[in-house]
XYZ file of C-alpha atoms in Angstrom:
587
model
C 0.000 0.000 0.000
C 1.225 3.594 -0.964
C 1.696 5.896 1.898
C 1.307 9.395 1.521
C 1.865 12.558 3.820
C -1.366 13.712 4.038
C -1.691 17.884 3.378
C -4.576 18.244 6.048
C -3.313 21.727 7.948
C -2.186 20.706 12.226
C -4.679 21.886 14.597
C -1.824 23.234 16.402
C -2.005 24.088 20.076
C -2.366 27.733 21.142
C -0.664 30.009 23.529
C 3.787 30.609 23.817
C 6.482 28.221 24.602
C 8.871 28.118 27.195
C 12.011 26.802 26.440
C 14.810 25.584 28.358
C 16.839 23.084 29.589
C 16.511 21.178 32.862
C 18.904 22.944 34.509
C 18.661 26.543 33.321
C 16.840 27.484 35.683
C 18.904 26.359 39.025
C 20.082 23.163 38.922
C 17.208 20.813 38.536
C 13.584 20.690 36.238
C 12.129 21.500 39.564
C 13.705 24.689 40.330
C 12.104 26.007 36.603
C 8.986 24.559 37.646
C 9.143 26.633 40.775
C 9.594 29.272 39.054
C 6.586 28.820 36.649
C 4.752 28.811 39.864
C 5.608 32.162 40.601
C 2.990 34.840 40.354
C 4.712 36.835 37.596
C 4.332 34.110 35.444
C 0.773 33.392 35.647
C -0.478 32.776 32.688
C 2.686 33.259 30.503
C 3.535 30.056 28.858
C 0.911 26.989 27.614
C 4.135 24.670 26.468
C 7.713 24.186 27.375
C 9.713 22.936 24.802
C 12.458 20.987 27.917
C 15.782 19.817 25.463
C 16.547 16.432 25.966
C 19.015 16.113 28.475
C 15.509 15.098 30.059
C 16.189 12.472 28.841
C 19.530 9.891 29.544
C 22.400 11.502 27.135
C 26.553 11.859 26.844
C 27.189 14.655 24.366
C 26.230 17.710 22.338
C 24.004 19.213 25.183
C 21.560 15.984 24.930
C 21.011 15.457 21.443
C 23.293 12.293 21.273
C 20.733 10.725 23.533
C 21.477 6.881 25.142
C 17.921 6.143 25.337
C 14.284 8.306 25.845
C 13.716 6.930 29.722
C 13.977 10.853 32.251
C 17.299 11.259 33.410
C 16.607 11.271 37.050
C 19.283 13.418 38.009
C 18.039 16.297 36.561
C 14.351 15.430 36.289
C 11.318 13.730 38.102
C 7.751 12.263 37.240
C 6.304 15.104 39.553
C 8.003 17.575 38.201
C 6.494 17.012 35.135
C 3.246 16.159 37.119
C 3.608 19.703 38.613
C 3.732 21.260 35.377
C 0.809 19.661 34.024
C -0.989 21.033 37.072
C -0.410 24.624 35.483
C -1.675 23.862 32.344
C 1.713 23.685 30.323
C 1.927 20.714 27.761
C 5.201 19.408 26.559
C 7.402 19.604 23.229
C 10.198 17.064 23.342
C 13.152 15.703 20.802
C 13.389 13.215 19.000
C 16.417 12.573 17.357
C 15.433 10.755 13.969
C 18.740 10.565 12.814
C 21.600 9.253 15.240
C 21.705 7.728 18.620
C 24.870 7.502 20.486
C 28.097 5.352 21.170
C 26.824 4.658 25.087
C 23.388 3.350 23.374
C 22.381 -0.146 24.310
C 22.266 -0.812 20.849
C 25.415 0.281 19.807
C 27.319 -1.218 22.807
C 25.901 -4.276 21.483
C 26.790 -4.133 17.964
C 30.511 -3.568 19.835
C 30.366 -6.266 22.190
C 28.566 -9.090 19.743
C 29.943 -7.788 16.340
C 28.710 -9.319 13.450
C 26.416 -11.677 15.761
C 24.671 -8.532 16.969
C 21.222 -8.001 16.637
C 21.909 -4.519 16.133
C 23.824 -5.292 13.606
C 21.896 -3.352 10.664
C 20.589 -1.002 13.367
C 23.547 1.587 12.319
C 24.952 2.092 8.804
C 28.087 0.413 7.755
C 29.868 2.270 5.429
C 31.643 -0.192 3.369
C 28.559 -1.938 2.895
C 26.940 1.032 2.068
C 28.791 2.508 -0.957
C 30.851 -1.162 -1.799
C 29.254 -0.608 -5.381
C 29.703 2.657 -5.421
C 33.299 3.467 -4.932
C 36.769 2.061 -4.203
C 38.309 0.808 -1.419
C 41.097 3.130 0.364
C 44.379 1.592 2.161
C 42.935 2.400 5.294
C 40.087 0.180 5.007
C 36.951 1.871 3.896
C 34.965 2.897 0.895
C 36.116 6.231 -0.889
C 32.770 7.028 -2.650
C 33.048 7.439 -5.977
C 33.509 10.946 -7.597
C 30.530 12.069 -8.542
C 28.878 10.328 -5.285
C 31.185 12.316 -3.294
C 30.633 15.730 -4.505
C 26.929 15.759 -3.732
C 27.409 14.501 -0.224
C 26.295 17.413 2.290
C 28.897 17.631 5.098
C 28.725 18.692 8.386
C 32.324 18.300 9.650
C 35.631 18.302 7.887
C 36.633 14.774 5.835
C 34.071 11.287 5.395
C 31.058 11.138 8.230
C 32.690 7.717 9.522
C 33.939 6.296 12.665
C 35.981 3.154 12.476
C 35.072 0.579 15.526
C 36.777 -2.417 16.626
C 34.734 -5.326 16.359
C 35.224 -8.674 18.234
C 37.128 -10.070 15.432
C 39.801 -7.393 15.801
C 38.815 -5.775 12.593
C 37.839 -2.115 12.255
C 34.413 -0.980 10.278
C 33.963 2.623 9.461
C 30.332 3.302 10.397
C 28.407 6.427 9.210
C 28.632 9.447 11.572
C 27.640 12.854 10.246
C 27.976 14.566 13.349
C 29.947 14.828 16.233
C 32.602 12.090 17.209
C 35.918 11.257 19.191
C 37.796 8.566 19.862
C 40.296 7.960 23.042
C 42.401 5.604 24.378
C 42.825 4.456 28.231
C 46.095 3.739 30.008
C 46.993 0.441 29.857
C 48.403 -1.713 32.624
C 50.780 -4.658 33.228
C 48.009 -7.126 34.386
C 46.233 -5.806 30.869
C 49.360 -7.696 29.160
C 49.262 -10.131 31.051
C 46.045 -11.801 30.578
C 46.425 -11.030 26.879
C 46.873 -13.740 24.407
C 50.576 -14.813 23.198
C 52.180 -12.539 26.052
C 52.390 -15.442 28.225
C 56.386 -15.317 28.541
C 55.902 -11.676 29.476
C 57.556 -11.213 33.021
C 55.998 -8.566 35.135
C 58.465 -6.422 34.970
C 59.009 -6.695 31.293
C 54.988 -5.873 31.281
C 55.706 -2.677 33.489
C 58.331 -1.235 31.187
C 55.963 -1.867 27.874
C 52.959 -0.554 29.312
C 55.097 2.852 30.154
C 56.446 2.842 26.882
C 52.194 2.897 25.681
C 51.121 5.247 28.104
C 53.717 8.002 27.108
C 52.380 7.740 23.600
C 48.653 7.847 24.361
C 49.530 10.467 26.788
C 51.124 12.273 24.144
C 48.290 11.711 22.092
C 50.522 10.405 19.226
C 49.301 7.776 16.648
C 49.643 4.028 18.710
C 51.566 3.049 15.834
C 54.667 4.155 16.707
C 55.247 2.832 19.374
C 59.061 1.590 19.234
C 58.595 -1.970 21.894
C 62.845 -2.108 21.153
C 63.169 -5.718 22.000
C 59.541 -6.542 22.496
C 58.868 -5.194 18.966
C 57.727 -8.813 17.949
C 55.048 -8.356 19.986
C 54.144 -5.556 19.074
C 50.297 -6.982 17.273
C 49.511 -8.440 20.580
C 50.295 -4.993 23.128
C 48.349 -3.248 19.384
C 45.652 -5.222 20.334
C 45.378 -4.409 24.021
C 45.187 -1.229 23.149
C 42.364 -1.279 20.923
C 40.798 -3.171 24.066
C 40.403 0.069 25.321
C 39.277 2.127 22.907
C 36.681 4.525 23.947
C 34.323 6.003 21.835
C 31.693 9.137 22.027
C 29.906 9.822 19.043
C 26.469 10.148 17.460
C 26.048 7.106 15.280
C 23.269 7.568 12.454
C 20.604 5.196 11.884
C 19.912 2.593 9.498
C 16.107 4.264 8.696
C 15.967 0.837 5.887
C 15.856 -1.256 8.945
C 12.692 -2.530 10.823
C 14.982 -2.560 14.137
C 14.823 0.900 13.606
C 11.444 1.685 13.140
C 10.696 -0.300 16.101
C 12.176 1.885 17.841
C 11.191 5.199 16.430
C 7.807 3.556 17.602
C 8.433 2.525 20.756
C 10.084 6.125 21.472
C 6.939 8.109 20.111
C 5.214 6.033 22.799
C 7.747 6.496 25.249
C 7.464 10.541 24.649
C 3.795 10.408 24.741
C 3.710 8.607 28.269
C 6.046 11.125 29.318
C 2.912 13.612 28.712
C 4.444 15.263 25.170
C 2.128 17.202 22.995
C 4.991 18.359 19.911
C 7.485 16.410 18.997
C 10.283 18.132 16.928
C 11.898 15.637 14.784
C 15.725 16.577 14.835
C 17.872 16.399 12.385
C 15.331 14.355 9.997
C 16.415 15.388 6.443
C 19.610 13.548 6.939
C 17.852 10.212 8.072
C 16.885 9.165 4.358
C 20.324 8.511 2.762
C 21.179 6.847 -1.108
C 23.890 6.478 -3.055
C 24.180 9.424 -5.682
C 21.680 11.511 -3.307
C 22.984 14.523 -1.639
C 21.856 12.694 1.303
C 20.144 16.227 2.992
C 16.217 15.872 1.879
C 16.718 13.328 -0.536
C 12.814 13.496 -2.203
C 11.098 11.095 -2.308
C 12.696 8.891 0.124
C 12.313 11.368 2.818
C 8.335 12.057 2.584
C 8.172 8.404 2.602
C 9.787 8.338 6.108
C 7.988 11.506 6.915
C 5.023 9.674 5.775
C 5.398 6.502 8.665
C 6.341 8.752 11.337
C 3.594 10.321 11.319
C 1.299 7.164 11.299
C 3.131 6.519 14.669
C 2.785 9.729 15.777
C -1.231 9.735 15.103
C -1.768 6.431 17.124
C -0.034 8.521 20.031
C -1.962 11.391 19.454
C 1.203 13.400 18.735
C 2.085 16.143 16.398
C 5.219 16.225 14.684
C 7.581 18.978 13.841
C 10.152 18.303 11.370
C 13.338 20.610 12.236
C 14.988 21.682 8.770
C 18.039 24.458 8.250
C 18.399 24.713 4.482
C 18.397 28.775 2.690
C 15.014 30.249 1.732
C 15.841 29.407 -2.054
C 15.835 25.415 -1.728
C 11.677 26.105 -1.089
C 12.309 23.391 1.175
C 10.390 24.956 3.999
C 7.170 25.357 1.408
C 7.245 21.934 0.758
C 7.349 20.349 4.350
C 4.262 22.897 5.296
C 2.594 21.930 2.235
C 2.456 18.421 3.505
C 0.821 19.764 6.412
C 3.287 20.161 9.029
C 4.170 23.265 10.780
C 8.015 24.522 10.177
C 10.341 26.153 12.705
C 10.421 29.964 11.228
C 14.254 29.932 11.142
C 13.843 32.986 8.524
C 12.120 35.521 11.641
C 15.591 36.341 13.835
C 17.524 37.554 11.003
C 14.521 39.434 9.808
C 14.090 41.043 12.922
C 17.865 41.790 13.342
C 17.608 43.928 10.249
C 14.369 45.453 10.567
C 15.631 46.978 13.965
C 19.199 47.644 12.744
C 18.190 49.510 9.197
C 14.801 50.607 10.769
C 12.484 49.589 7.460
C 9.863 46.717 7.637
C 10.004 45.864 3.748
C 11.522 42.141 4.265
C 10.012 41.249 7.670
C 6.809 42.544 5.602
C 7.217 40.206 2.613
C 7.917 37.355 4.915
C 4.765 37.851 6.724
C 2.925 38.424 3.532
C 3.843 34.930 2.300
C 3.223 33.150 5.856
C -0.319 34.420 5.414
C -0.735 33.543 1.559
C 0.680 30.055 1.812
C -1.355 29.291 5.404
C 2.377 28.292 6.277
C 2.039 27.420 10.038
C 5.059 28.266 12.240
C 6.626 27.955 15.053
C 9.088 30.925 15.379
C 12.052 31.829 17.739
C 14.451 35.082 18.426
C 16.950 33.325 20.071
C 17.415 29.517 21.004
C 19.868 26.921 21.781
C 21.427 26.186 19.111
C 22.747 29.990 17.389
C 20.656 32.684 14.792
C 20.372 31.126 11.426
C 21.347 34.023 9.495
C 22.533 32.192 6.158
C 18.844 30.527 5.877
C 18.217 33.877 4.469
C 19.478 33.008 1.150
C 18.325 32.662 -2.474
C 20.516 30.367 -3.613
C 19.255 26.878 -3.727
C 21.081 23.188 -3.177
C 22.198 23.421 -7.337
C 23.228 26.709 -7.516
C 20.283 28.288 -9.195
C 19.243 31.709 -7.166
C 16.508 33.608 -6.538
C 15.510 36.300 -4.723
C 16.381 35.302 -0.893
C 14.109 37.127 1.944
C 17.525 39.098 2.149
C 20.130 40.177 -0.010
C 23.911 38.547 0.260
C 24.826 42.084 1.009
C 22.131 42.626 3.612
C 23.356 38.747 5.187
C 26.735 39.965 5.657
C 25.625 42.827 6.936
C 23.833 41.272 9.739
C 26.515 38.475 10.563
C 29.147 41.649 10.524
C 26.719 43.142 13.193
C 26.567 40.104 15.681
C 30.342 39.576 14.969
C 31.104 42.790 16.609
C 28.677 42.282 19.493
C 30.922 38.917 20.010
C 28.840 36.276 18.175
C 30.992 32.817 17.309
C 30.182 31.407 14.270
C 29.753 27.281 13.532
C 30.828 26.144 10.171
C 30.081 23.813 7.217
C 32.818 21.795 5.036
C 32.771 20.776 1.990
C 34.401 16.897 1.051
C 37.685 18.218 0.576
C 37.672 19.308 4.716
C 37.733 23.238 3.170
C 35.187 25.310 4.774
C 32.168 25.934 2.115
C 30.452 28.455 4.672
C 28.870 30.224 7.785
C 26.315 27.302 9.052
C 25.652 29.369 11.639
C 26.411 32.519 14.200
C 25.975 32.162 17.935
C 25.245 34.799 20.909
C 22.112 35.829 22.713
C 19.407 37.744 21.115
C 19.758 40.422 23.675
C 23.412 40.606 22.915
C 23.184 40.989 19.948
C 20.457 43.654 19.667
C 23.652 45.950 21.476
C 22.570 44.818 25.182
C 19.450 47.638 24.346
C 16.461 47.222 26.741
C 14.109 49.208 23.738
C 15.637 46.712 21.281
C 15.033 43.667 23.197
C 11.412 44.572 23.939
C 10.525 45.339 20.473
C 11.828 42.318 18.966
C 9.918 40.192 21.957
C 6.977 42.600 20.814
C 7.014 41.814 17.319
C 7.410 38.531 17.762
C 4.346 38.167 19.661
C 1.991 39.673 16.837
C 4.201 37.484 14.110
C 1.837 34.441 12.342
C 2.815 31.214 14.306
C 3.205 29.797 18.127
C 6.099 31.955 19.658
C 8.865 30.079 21.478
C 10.971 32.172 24.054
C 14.517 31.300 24.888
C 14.947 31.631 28.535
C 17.648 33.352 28.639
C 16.451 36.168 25.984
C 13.481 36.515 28.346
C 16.144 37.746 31.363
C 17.928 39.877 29.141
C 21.123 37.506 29.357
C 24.461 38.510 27.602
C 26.852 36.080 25.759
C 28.743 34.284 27.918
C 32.807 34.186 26.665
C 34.459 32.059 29.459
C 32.016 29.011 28.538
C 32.568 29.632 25.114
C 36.110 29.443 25.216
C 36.170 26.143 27.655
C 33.160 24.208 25.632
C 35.372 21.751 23.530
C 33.983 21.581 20.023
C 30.470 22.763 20.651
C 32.230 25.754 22.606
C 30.598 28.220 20.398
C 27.076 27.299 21.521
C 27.731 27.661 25.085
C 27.365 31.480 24.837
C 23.996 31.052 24.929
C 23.538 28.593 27.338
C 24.427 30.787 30.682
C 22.207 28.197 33.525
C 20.610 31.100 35.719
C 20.438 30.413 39.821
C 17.313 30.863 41.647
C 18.880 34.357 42.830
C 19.428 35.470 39.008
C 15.814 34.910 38.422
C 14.949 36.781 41.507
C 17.136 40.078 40.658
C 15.881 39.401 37.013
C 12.043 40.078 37.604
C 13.523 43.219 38.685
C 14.484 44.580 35.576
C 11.851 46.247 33.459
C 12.856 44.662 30.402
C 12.384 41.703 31.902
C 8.632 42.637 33.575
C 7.728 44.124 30.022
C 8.601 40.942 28.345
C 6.393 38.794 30.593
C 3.138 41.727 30.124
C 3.843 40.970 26.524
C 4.066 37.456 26.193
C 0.871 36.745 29.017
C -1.206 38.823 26.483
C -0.243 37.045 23.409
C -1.194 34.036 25.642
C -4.132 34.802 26.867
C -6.067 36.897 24.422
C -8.324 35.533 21.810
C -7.565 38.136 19.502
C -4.339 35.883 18.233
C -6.894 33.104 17.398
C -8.332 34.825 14.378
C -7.151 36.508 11.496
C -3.871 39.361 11.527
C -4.437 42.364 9.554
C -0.934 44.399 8.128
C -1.852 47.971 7.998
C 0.054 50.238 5.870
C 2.015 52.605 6.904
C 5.544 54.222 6.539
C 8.314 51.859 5.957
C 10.185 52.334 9.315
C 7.076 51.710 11.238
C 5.092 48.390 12.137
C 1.333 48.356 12.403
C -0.159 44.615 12.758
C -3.870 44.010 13.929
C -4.924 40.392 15.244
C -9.075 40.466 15.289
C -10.829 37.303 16.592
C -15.051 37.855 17.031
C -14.896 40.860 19.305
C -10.810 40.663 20.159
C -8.682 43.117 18.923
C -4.704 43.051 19.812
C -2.788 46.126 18.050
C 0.916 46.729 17.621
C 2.117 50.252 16.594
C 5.742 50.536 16.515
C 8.219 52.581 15.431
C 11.743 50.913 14.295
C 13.688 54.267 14.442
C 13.365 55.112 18.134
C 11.964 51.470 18.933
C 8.676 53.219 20.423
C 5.550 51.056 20.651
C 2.176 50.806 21.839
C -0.247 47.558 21.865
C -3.856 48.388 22.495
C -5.949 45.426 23.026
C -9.838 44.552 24.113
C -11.947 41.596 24.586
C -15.103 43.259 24.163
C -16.484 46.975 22.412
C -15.713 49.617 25.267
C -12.873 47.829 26.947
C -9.747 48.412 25.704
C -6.365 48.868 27.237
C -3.059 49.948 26.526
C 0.150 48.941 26.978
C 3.125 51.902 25.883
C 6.517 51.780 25.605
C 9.008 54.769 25.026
């Protein structure tokens, strides 16, 4: 039977997301959910998008998850209970296309080898491309040629991490995203009970296991190790070694395997029993993957797996939403709503950066324009955890071709110059060769980067609330937080992400609902939570380019936003009913 993504539009739930990590707020989910509590946010958020070191993880801030159960040291079953209490449904992760090293299933595959019933639950490389390349000295599969130059990287040189296998032999397996591989300290004993060291005296085992250490302390390649006159056993101490390989790493998934599915079903459950509501599906355009495809939306393999999610999802009574970065031009984001999904608005924060910075509305215009023409449902973000997508932006599409992007190249660099100078870090993507192809993205926080400006910062949070879509608000934008260098600097590879990830103590939110900008944000966001007027239709009214004028009208609600981009001036007038209508001004 053919499966199709049906187009039917998502009765999408209403009100604004929280969103956060477990331990933003303090050090556990419960000191955030004491903080919901608090009177100043009464009636603020409806969801709270919680990022999945919720859940039991290793790397890349939770999204190389070990497996979907809570992770009780930063969560519990009443916090979530709690939460539920005050009316807030949840948005979780699920991460479609890699699972990691410390998995069950992958520590299987490492421990049982070919006899592992997780064997096809990852992709082997070799087997992957074997008709479709040559093999390399070093053991795996160089795709061939014109394979290779359509493959979308995320990281310098082939997505593959060799692992030792049982046998002793290494398989590359596909990784497209993070990885690393170390070595532990071996000992005597460890030479000892290996095989054909039997002669070995202790001391003799002493002396070669100092001779290892000081390379894998030195972190040079194991070998060259010179064993001088125990070089003849130098295959057997090789193999001790490899004994004690570690690995971390976020292995992708074998999406042509039922194992798989399985478990993408038995996660969906998993998700909905831990009381989810949206389910963003991470990473999912890389999860569909064929020789001679880019591998990055590969059509139509990918609405095929978009199709039988979502079967799985409906039995759970969960709604999905598929989490894409590609540039305006590649339409991609047309086609996923057309299917009838809703579409992270990755296009609003660099829209908003420019409207404020060049004071005109004409491309934060357009972009609303279309959102209401195409019925393209949203869910849209200033700043989040994982940096401002400034290059989605862009005209050009996947083969070159360009059209008109939402902003000009010019106007792109522009912006990136602009958070570079307020002390953004930037994340990069590589092209086969390991040469950097471009900007993937820029990191800092929104408030940061709108020049640590109280008027900017409430605008933005302002016009985001009257924008088409369910608004999602970045903790840390919401108390005015400022990119944070020392974690930036000390975060490993993901360093540049950390600037935005500041965890605030009970005391920071305390002196934070001090701040006006911060009490202004939460008036804002309550009435864009609470008011009906957001359930109906919004109304653009026209008006001079460096001003803003956007009515929401719902049977007798009416929510107004007048602003003025030059001086970052605004009023909202709002009313339930004829006769009583307030105002909310800000100068």
């Amino acid at each position: 039977m053919k499966t199709e993504v049906m187009s039917t539009k998502i009765d999408l739930p209403k009100g604004v997301i929280f969103n956060a990590y477990p331990d933003s707020i303090g050090r556990k989910l419960a000191d955030a959910t004491r903080m919901l509590k608090m009177p100043e946010f009464k009636d603020v958020f409806s969801l709270f998008y919680i990022l999945p070191t919720i859940f039991n993880s290793d790397l890349d801030r939770g999204f190389s998850i070990i497996d979907y159960d809570l992770n009780n040291e930063l969560v519990s079953r009443e916090d979530l209970e709690q939460l539920h209490e005050l009316n807030i449904m949840f948005k979780f992760d699920l991460v479609l296309n890699h699972l990691s090293v410390g998995s069950l299933q992958f520590k299987d595959l490492l421990k049982h080898g070919d006899e592992s019933k997780y064997k096809n639950f990852f992709i082997d490389w070799n087997e992957f491309w074997r008709s479709h390349g040559e093999m390399s000295p070093d053991g795996h599969v160089i795709p061939d040629k014109e394979h290779l130059e359509k493959l979308f990287m995320r990281k310098p040189g082939l997505p593959i991490l060799k692992v030792r296998f049982p046998d002793g032999s290494d398989r590359p397996y596909w990784n497209t995203f993070y990885q690393e591989v170390n070595y532990q300290e071996i000992t005597a004993q460890n030479l000892l009970q290996a095989p054909g060291t039997e002669k070995l005296t202790h001391k003799h085992a002493e002396n070669i296991a100092a001779l290892v250490n000081d390379v894998l302390i030195a972190k040079r390649d194991i070998s060259e190790i010179d064993l001088g006159d125990f070089s003849h056993l130098k295959d057997e101490v090789i193999a001790v070694i490899e004994q004690h390989r570690q690995y971390q790493g976020q292995m992708d998934l074998n999406a042509k395997s039922k194992e798989v599915w399985d478990f993408y079903d038995e996660t969906l459950k998993k998700l909905h029993d831990h009381g989810g509501r949206l389910i963003r599906l991470d990473a999912f355009a890389y999860v569909h993957k064929e020789p001679g495809e880019v591998n990055f939306f590969n059509k139509p393999g990918t609405w095929k797996y978009l199709a039988r999610l979502k079967q799985i999802a409906d039995k759970y009574d969960l709604i999905l939403l598929p989490e894409i970065h590609s540039q305006y031009g590649t339409g991609h984001h047309e086609e996923v709503a057309a299917k009838g999904f809703p579409i992270y608005d990755f296009f609003f924060p660099g829209l908003v950066i420019h409207a404020l910075e060049w004071g005109t509305t004409r491309h934060l215009l357009r972009w609303i324009d279309e959102l209401i023409e195409k019925n393209i449902q949203t869910i849209n973000m200033l700043g989040c955890h994982d940096g401002i997508p400034v290059l989605d932006l862009k005209g050009t599409n996947n083969a070159g071709v360009s059209r008109e992007g939402l902003l000009s190249d010019e106007d792109i660099d522009a912006v990136i110059k602009i958070i570079m100078a307020r002390g953004g870090r930037v994340k990069n993507l590589y092209g086969p060769d390991g040469k950097k192809i471009t900007y993937y993205q820029v990191n800092a926080t929104f408030f940061s980067v709108m020049g640590d400006s109280n008027r900017k910062m409430r605008l933005a949070r302002a016009i985001q609330m009257f924008m088409p879509g369910i608004p999602q608000v970045w903790y840390l934008d919401l108390f005015a937080g400022k990119n944070d260098y020392a974690a930036a600097d000390n975060g490993g590879t993901a360093g540049h992400k950390e600037i935005n990830r500041r965890i605030l103590s009970n005391s920071d939110i305390e002196r934070g609902l001090t701040q006006t900008v911060v009490r202004d944000q939460l008036d804002i966001i309550r009435l864009r939570n609470t008011s009906p007027a957001f359930e109906g239709e919004l109304t653009v009214i026209n008006t001079k380019e460096h001003r803003l004028h956007l009515s929401w009208k719902y049977q007798g609600a009416v929510a107004t936003l007048n602003a003025d981009l030059r001086d970052y001036s605004f009023s909202i007038t709002h009313s339930e009913n004829a006769g009583d209508e307030g105002v909310m001004a800000y100068r």
